[in-house]
mmCIF file of C-alpha atoms and ligand atoms in Angstrom:
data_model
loop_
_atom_site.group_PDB
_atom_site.id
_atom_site.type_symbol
_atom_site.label_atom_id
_atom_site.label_comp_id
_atom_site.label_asym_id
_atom_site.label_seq_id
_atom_site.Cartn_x
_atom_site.Cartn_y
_atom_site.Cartn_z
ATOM 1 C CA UNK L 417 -176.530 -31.573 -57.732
ATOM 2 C CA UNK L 418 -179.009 -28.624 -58.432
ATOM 3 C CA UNK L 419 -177.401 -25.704 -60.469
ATOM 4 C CA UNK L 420 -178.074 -23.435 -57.207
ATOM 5 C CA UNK L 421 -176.139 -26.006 -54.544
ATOM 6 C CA UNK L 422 -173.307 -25.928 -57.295
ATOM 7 C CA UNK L 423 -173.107 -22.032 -57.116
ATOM 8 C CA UNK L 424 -173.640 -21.836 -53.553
ATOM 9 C CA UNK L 425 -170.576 -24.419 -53.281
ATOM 10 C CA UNK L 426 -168.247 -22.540 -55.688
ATOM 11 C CA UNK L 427 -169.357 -19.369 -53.844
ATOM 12 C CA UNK L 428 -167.745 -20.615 -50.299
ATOM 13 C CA UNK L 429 -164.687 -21.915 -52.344
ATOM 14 C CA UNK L 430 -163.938 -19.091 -53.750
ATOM 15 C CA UNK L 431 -163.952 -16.817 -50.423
ATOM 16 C CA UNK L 432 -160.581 -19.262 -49.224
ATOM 17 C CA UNK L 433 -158.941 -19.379 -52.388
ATOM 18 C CA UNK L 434 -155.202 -18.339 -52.057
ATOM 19 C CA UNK L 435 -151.764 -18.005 -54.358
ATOM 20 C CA UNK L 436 -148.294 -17.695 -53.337
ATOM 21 C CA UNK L 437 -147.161 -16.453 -56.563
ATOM 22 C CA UNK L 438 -148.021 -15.540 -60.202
ATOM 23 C CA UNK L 439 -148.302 -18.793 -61.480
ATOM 24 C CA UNK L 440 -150.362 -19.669 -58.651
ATOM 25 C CA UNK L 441 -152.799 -16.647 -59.664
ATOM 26 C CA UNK L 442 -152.883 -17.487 -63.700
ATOM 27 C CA UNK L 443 -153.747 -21.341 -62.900
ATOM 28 C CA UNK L 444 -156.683 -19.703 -60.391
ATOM 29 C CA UNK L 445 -158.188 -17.590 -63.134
ATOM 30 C CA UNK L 446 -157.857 -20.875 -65.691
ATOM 31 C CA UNK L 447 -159.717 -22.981 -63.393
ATOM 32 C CA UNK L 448 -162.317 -20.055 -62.809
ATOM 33 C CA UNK L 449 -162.992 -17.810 -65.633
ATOM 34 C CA UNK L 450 -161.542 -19.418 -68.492
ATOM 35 C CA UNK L 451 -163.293 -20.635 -71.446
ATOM 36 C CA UNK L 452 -163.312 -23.668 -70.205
ATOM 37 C CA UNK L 453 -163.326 -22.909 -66.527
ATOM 38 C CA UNK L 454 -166.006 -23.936 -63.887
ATOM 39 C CA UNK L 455 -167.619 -20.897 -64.309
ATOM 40 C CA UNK L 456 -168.576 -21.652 -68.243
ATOM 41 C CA UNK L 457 -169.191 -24.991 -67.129
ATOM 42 C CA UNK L 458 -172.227 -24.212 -65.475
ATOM 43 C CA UNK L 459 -174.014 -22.717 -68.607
ATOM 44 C CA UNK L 460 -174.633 -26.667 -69.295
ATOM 45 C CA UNK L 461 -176.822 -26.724 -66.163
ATOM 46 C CA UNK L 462 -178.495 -23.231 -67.005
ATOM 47 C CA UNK L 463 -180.108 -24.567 -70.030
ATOM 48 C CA UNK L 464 -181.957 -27.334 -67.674
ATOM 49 C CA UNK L 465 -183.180 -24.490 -65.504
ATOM 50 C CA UNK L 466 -187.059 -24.089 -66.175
ATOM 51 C CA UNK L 467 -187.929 -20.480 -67.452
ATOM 52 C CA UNK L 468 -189.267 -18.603 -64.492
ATOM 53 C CA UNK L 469 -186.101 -19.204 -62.689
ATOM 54 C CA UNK L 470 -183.607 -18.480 -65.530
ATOM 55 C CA UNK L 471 -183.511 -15.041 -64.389
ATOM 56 C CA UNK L 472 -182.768 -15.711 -60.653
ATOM 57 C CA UNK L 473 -180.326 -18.350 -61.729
ATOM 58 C CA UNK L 474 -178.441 -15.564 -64.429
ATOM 59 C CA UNK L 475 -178.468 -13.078 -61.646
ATOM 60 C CA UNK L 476 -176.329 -16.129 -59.277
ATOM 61 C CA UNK L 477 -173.602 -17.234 -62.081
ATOM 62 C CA UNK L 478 -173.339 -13.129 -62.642
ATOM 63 C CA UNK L 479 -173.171 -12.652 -58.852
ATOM 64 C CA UNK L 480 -169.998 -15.720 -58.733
ATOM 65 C CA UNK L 481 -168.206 -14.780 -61.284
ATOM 66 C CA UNK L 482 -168.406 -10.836 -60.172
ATOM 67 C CA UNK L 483 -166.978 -12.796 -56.831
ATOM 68 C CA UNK L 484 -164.177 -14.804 -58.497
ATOM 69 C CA UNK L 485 -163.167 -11.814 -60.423
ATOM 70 C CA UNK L 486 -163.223 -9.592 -57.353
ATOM 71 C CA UNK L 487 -160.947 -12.261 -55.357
ATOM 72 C CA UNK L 488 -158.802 -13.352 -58.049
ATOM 73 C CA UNK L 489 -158.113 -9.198 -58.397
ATOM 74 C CA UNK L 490 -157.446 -9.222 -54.338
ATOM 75 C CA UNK L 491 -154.947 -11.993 -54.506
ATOM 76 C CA UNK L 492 -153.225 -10.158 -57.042
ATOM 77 C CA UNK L 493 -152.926 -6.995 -55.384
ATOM 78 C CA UNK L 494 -151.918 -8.295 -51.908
ATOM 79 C CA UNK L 495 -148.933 -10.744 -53.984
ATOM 80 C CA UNK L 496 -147.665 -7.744 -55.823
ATOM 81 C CA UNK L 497 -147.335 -5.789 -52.581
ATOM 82 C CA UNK L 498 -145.892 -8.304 -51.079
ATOM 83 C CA UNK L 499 -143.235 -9.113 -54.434
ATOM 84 C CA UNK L 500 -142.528 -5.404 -54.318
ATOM 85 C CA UNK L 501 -141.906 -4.710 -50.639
ATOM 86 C CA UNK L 502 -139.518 -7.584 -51.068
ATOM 87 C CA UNK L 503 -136.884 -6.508 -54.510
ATOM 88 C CA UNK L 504 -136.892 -2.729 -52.331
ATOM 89 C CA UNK L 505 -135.324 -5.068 -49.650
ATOM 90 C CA UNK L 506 -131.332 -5.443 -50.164
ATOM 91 C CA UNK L 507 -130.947 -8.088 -47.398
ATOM 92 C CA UNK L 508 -127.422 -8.307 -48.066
ATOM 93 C CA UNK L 509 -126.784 -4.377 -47.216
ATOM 94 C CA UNK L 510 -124.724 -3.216 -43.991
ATOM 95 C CA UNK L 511 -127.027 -2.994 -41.053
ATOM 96 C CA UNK L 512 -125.687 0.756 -40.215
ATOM 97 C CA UNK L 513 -123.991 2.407 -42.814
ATOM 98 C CA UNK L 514 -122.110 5.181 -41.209
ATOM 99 C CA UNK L 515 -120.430 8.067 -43.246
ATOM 100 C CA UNK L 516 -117.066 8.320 -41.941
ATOM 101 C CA UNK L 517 -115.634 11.716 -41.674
ATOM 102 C CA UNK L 518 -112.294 12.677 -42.044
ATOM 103 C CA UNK L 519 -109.383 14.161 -39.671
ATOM 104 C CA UNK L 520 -109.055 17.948 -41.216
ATOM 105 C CA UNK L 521 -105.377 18.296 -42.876
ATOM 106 C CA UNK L 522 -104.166 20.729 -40.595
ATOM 107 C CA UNK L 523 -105.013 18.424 -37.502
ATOM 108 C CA UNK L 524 -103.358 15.348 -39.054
ATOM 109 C CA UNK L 525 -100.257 17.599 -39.474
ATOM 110 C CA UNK L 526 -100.403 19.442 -36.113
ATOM 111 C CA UNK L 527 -100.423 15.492 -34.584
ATOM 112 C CA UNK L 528 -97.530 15.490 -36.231
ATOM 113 C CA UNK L 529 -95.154 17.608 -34.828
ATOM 114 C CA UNK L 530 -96.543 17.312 -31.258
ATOM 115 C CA UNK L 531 -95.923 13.521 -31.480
ATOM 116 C CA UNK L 532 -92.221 14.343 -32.992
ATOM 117 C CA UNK L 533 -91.901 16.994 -29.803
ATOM 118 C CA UNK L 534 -93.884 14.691 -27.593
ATOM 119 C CA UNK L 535 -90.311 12.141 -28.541
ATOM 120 C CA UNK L 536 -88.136 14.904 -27.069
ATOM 121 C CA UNK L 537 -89.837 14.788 -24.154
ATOM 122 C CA UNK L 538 -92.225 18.213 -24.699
ATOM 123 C CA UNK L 539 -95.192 18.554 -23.176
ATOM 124 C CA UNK L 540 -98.018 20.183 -23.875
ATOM 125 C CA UNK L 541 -99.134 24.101 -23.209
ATOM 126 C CA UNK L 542 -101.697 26.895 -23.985
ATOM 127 C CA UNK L 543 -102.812 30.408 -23.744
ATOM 128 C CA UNK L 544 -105.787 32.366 -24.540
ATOM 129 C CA UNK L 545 -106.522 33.864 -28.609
ATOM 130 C CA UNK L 546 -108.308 36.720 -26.879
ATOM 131 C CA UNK L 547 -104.467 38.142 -25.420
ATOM 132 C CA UNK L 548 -103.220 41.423 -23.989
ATOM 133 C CA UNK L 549 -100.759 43.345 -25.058
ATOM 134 C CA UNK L 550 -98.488 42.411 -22.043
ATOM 135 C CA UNK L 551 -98.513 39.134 -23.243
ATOM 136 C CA UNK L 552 -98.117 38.904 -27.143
ATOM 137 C CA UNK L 553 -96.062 41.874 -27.015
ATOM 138 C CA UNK L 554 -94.574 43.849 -24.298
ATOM 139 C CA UNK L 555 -93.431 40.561 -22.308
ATOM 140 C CA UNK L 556 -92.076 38.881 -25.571
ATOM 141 C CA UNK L 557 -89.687 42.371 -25.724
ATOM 142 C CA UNK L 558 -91.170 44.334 -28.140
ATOM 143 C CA UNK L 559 -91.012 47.722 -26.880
ATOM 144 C CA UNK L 560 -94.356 50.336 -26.685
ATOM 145 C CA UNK L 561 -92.733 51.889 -29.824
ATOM 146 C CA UNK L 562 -90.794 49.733 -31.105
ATOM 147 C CA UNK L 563 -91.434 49.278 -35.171
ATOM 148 C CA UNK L 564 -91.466 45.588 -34.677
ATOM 149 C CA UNK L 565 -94.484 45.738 -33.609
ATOM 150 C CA UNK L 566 -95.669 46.910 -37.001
ATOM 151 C CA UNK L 567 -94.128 43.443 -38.620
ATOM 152 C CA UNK L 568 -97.733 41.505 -37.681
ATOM 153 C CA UNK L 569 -100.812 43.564 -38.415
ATOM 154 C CA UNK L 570 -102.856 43.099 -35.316
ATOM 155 C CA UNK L 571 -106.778 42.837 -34.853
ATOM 156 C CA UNK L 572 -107.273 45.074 -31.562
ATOM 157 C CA UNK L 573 -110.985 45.162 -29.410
ATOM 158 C CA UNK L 574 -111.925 48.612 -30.380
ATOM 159 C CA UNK L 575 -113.566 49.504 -26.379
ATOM 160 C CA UNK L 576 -110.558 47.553 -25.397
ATOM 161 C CA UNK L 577 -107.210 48.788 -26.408
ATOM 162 C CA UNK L 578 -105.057 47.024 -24.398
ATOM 163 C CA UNK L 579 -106.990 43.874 -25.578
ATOM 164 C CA UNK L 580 -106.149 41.801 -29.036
ATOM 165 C CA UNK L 581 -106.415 38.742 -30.703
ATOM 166 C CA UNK L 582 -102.694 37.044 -30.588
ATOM 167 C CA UNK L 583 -100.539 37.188 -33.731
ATOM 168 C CA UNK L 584 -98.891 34.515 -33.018
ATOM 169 C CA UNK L 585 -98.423 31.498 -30.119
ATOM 170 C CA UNK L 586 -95.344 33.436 -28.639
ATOM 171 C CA UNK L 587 -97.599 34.523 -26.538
ATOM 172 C CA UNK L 588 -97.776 31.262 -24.870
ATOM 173 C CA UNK L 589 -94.088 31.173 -24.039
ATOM 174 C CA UNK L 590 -94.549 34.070 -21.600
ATOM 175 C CA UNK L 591 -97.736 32.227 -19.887
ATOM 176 C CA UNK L 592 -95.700 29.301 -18.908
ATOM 177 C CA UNK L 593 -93.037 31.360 -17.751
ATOM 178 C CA UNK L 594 -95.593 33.862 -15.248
ATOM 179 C CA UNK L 595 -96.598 30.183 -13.652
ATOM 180 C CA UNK L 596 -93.691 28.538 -12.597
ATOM 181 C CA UNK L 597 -89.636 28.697 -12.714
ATOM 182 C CA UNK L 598 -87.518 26.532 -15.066
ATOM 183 C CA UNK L 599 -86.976 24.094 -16.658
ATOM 184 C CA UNK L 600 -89.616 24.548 -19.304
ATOM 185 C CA UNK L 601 -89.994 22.001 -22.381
ATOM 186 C CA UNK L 602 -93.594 22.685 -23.790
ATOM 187 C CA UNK L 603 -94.955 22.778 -27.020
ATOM 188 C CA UNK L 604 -97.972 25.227 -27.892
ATOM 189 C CA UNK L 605 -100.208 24.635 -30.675
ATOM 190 C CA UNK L 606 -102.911 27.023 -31.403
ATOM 191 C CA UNK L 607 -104.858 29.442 -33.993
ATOM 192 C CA UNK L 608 -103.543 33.100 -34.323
ATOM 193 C CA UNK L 609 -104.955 36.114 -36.185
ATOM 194 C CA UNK L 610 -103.467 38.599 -38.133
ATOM 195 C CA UNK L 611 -105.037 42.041 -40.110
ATOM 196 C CA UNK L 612 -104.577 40.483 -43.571
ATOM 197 C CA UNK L 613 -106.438 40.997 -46.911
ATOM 198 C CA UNK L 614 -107.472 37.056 -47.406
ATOM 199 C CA UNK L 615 -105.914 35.633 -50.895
ATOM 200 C CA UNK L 616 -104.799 32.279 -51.717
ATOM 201 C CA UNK L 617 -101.736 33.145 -49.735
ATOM 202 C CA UNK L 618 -102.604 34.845 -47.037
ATOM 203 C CA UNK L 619 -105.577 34.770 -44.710
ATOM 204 C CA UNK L 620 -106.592 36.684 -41.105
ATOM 205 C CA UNK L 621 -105.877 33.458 -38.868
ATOM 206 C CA UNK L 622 -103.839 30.794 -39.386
ATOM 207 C CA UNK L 623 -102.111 28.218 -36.890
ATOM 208 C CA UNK L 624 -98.867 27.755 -35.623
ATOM 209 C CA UNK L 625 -96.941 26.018 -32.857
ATOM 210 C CA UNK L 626 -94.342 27.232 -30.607
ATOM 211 C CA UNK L 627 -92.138 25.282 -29.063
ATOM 212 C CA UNK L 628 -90.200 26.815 -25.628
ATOM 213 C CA UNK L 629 -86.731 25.377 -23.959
ATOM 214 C CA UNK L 630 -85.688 26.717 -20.612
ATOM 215 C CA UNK L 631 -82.944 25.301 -18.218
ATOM 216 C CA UNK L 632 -79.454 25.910 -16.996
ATOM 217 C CA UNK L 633 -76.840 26.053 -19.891
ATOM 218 C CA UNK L 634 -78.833 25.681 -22.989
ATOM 219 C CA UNK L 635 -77.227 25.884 -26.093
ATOM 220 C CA UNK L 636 -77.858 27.314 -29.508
ATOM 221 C CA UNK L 637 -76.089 23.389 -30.421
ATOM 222 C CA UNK L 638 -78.795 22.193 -28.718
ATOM 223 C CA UNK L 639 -81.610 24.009 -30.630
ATOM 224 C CA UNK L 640 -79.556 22.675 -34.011
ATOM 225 C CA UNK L 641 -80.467 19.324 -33.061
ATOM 226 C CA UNK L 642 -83.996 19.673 -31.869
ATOM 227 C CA UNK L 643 -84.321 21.438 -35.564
ATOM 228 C CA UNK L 644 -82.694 18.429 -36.978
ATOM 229 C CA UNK L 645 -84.270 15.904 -35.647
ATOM 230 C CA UNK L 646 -87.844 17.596 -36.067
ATOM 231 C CA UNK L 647 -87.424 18.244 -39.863
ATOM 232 C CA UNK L 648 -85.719 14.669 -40.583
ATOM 233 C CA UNK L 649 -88.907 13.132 -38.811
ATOM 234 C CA UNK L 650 -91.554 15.503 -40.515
ATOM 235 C CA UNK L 651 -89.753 15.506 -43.776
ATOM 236 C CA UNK L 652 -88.034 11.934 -44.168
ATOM 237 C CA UNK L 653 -84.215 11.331 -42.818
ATOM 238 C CA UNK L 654 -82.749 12.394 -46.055
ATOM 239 C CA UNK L 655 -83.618 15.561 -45.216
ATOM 240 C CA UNK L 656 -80.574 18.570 -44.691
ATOM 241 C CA UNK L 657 -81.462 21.920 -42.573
ATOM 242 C CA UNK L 658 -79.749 25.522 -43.217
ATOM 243 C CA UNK L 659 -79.906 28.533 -40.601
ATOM 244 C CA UNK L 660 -79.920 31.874 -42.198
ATOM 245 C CA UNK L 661 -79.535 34.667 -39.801
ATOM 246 C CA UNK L 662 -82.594 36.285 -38.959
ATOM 247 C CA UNK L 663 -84.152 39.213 -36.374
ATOM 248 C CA UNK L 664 -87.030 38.729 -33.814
ATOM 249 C CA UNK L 665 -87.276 40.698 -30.751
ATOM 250 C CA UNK L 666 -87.563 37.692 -28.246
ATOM 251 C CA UNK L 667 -84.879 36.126 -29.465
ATOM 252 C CA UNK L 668 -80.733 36.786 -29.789
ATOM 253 C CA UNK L 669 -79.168 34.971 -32.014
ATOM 254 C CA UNK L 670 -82.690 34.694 -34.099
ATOM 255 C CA UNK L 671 -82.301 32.363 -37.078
ATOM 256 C CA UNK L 672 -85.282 30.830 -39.918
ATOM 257 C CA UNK L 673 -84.257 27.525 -40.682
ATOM 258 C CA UNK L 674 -84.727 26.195 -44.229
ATOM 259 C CA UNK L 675 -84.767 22.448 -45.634
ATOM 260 C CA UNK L 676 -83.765 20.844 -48.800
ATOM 261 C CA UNK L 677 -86.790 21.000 -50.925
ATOM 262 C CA UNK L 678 -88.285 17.428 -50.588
ATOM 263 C CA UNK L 679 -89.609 17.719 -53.848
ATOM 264 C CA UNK L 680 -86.604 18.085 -56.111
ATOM 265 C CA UNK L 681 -83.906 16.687 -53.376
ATOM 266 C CA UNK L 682 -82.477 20.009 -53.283
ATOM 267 C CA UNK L 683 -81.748 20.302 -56.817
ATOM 268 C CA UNK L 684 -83.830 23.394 -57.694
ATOM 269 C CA UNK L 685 -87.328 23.419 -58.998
ATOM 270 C CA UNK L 686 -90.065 25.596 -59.428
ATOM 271 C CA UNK L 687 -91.725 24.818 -55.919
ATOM 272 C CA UNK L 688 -88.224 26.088 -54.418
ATOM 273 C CA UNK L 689 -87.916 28.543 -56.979
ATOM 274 C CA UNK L 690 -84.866 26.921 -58.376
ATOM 275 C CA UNK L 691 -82.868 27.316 -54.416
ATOM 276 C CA UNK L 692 -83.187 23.878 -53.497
ATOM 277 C CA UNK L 693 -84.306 24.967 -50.187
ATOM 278 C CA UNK L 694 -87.726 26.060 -48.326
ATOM 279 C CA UNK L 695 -88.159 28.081 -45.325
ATOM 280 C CA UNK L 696 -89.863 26.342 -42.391
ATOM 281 C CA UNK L 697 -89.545 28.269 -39.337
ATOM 282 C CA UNK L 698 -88.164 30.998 -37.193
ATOM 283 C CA UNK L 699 -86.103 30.398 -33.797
ATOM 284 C CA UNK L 700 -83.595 31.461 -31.906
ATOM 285 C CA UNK L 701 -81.964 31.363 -27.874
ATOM 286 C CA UNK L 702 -84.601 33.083 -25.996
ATOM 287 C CA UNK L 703 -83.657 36.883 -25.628
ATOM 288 C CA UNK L 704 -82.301 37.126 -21.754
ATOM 289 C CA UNK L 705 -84.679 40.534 -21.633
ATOM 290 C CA UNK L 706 -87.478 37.892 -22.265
ATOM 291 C CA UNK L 707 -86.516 36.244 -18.978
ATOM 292 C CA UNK L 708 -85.672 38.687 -17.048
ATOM 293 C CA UNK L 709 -89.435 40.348 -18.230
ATOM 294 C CA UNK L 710 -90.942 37.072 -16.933
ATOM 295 C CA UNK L 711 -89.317 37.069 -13.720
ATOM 296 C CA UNK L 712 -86.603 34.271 -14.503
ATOM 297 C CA UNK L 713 -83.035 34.969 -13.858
ATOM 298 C CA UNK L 714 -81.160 35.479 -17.453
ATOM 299 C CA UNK L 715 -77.578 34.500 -15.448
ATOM 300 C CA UNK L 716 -78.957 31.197 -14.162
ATOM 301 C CA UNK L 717 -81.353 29.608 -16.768
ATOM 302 C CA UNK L 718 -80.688 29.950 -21.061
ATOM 303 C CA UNK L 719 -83.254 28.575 -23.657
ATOM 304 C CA UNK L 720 -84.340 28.237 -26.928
ATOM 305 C CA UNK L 721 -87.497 29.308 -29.223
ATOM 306 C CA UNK L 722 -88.790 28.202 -32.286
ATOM 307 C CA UNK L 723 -92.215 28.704 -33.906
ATOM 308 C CA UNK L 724 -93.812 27.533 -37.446
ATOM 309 C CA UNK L 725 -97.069 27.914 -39.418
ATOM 310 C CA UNK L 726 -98.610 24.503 -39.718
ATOM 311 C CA UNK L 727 -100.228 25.689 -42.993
ATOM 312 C CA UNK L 728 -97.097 26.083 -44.303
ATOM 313 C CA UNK L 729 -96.133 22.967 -42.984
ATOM 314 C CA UNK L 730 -99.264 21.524 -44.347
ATOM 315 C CA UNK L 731 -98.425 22.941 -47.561
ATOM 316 C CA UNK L 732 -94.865 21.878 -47.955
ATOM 317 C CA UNK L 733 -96.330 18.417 -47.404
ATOM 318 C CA UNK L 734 -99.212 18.303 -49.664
ATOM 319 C CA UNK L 735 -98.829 21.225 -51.992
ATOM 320 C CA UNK L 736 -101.870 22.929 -50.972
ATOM 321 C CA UNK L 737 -101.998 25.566 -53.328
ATOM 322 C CA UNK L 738 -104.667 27.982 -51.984
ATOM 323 C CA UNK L 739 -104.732 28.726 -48.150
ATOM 324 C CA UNK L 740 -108.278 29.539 -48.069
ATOM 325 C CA UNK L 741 -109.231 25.833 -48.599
ATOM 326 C CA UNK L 742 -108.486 25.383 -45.246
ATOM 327 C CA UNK L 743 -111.029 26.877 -43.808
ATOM 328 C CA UNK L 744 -114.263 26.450 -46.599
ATOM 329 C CA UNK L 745 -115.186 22.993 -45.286
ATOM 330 C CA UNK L 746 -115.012 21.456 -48.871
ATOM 331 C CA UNK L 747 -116.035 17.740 -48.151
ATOM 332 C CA UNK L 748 -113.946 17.061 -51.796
ATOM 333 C CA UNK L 749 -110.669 18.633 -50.541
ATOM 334 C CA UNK L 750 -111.509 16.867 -46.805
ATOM 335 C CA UNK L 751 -112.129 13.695 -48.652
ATOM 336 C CA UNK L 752 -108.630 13.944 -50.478
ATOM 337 C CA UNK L 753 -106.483 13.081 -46.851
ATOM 338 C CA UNK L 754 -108.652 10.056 -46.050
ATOM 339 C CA UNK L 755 -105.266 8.119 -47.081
ATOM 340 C CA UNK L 756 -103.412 10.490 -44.966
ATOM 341 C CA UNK L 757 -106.024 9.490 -41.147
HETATM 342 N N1 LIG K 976 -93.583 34.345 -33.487
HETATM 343 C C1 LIG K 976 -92.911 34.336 -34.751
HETATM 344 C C2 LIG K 976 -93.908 34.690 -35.856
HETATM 345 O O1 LIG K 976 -95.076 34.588 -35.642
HETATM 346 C C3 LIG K 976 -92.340 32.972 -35.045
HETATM 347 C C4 LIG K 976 -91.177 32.669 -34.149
HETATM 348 C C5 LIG K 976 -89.917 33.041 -34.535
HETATM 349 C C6 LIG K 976 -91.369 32.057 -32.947
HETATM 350 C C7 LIG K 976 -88.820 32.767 -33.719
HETATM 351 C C8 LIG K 976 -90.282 31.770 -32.119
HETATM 352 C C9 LIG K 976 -89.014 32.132 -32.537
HETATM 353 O O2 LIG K 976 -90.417 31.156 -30.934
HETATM 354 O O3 LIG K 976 -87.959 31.860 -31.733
HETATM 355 O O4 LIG K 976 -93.492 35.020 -36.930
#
């Protein structure tokens, strides 16, 4: 075959050469362009070519290998695209990965306790933040004057007197009592607000829940229990409860109920400053003015209040030592009651 059919040949082969990997490519560039590749091998034939063509000739081996190069340079590219788009693939990876978020500790505990009242056969209520007067005071018995008022620093509208943000979920007991007539069992969670300086131990809203018992001949025996029973589920059956006299003006007998410091069993330690015992809530047998104040006659029906911070809850349970964590969205702090969802 003529030097030029032998180019012309190679020339077409080369355009469909392909290589499924490396090795592949090296053995197509041996076979080309090596030394002793097909390339070189056509020099032999070059020296038979008669002068006046030589330069033609030159100009076709120049022109093939320029092609093989140029293709041989292709294949490579397109394999190591191919190579790379494939290690960036993790085929064994989840199909979605989803961040899962978790329940905020105050929820988990607020759960809690409704699902402990929810056992006692509670039900749920609720009442506006935004109050009046009439119903976070006046109707809970604190008189226009009365100093009591002074015991929860109150955020009040400014164009508004009459209108404030609640200072606490007491507020609730006297909405369920406007709407119907006994017997009331609810349980009222919500977010209250209070004119504080913010520190680790205090901020200008917190949350509590109240918790409201109305019927004929309730007992203060009765509230014992209820107490009992709440703090042996939220705190573990070992659990003891104490009721120290106390004053609140919607409720006579008012008591705050302690526990037995979980953490020591009661023996004194530093979080119970050495008493053995925590405070947990306030209560008390709802004040008959309180009834009468909500239209419900004091001689017929009797009842019993209690109401708790669920911070303080919160913290008795996890020793959260600065409130203001609560509400600063930390994902680390979050993250630390996944165990607890
Ligand atoms: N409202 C009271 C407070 O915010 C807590 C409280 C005490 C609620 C005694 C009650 C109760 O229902 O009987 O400090």
């Amino acid at each position: 075959m003529m030097l030029e059919d032998k180019i012309n040949e190679l020339l077409k082969e080369v355009e469909d050469l392909k290589a499924q990997s490396a090795e592949e490519l090296e053995a197509l560039r041996l076979k080309y362009l090596s030394k002793k590749g097909l390339v070189n091998d056509l020099m032999a034939d070059f020296r038979l070519v008669p002068a006046e063509r030589k330069k033609e000739m030159g100009q076709k081996v120049n022109q093939l290998k320029d092609k093989v190069t140029e293709k041989i340079a292709q294949l490579k590219e397109a394999f190591e695209e191919k190579a790379d788009a494939e290690n960036k693939l993790d085929l064994t990876r989840t199909a979605y990965p989803v961040a899962l978020g978790t329940r905020h500790p105050l929820n988990i505990v607020k759960a809690e306790i409704i699902d402990i009242f929810k056992r006692l056969g509670f039900v749920l209520a609720d009442g506006p933040e935004v109050e009046d007067d009439w119903h976070v005071f006046s109707a809970m018995n604190f008189a226009e004057d009365h100093p009591a008022r002074d015991m929860q620093d109150t955020f009040f509208v400014e164009s508004h007197p009459d209108i404030i943000l609640r200072t606490h979920t007491s507020s609730v007991q006297s909405r369920v009592m406007e709407k119907s007539q006994p017997p009331y069992r609810v349980i009222c969670p919500g977010r209250v607000y209070r004119n504080e300086a913010i520190s680790y131990r205090a901020h200008c809203f917190f949350h509590q829940v109240e918790a409201l018992y109305v019927d004929e001949k309730v007992s203060f025996a009765d509230l014992k229990q209820v107490l009992l029973y709440f703090a042996q589920e939220m705190f573990g059956p070992d659990t003891q409860i104490r009721l120290r006299p106390s004053y609140f003006p919607f409720t006579e007998p008012s008591a705050e109920m302690d526990i037995s410091c979980h953490l020591c069993g009661g023996k004194g330690c530093a979080f119970c400053k050495g008493t053995g015992w925590v405070e947990i809530l306030g209560c008390g047998m709802v004040d008959p003015n309180v009834l009468e104040l909500n239209g419900i006659d004091s001689k017929k029906y009797s009842g019993y209040a209690l109401g708790m911070g669920i911070e303080r809850i919160t913290n008795l349970k996890y020793q959260v030592k600065d409130l203001r964590l609560f509400s600063e969205n930390d994902v680390r702090f979050l993250k630390e009651f996944e165990a607890a969802n």
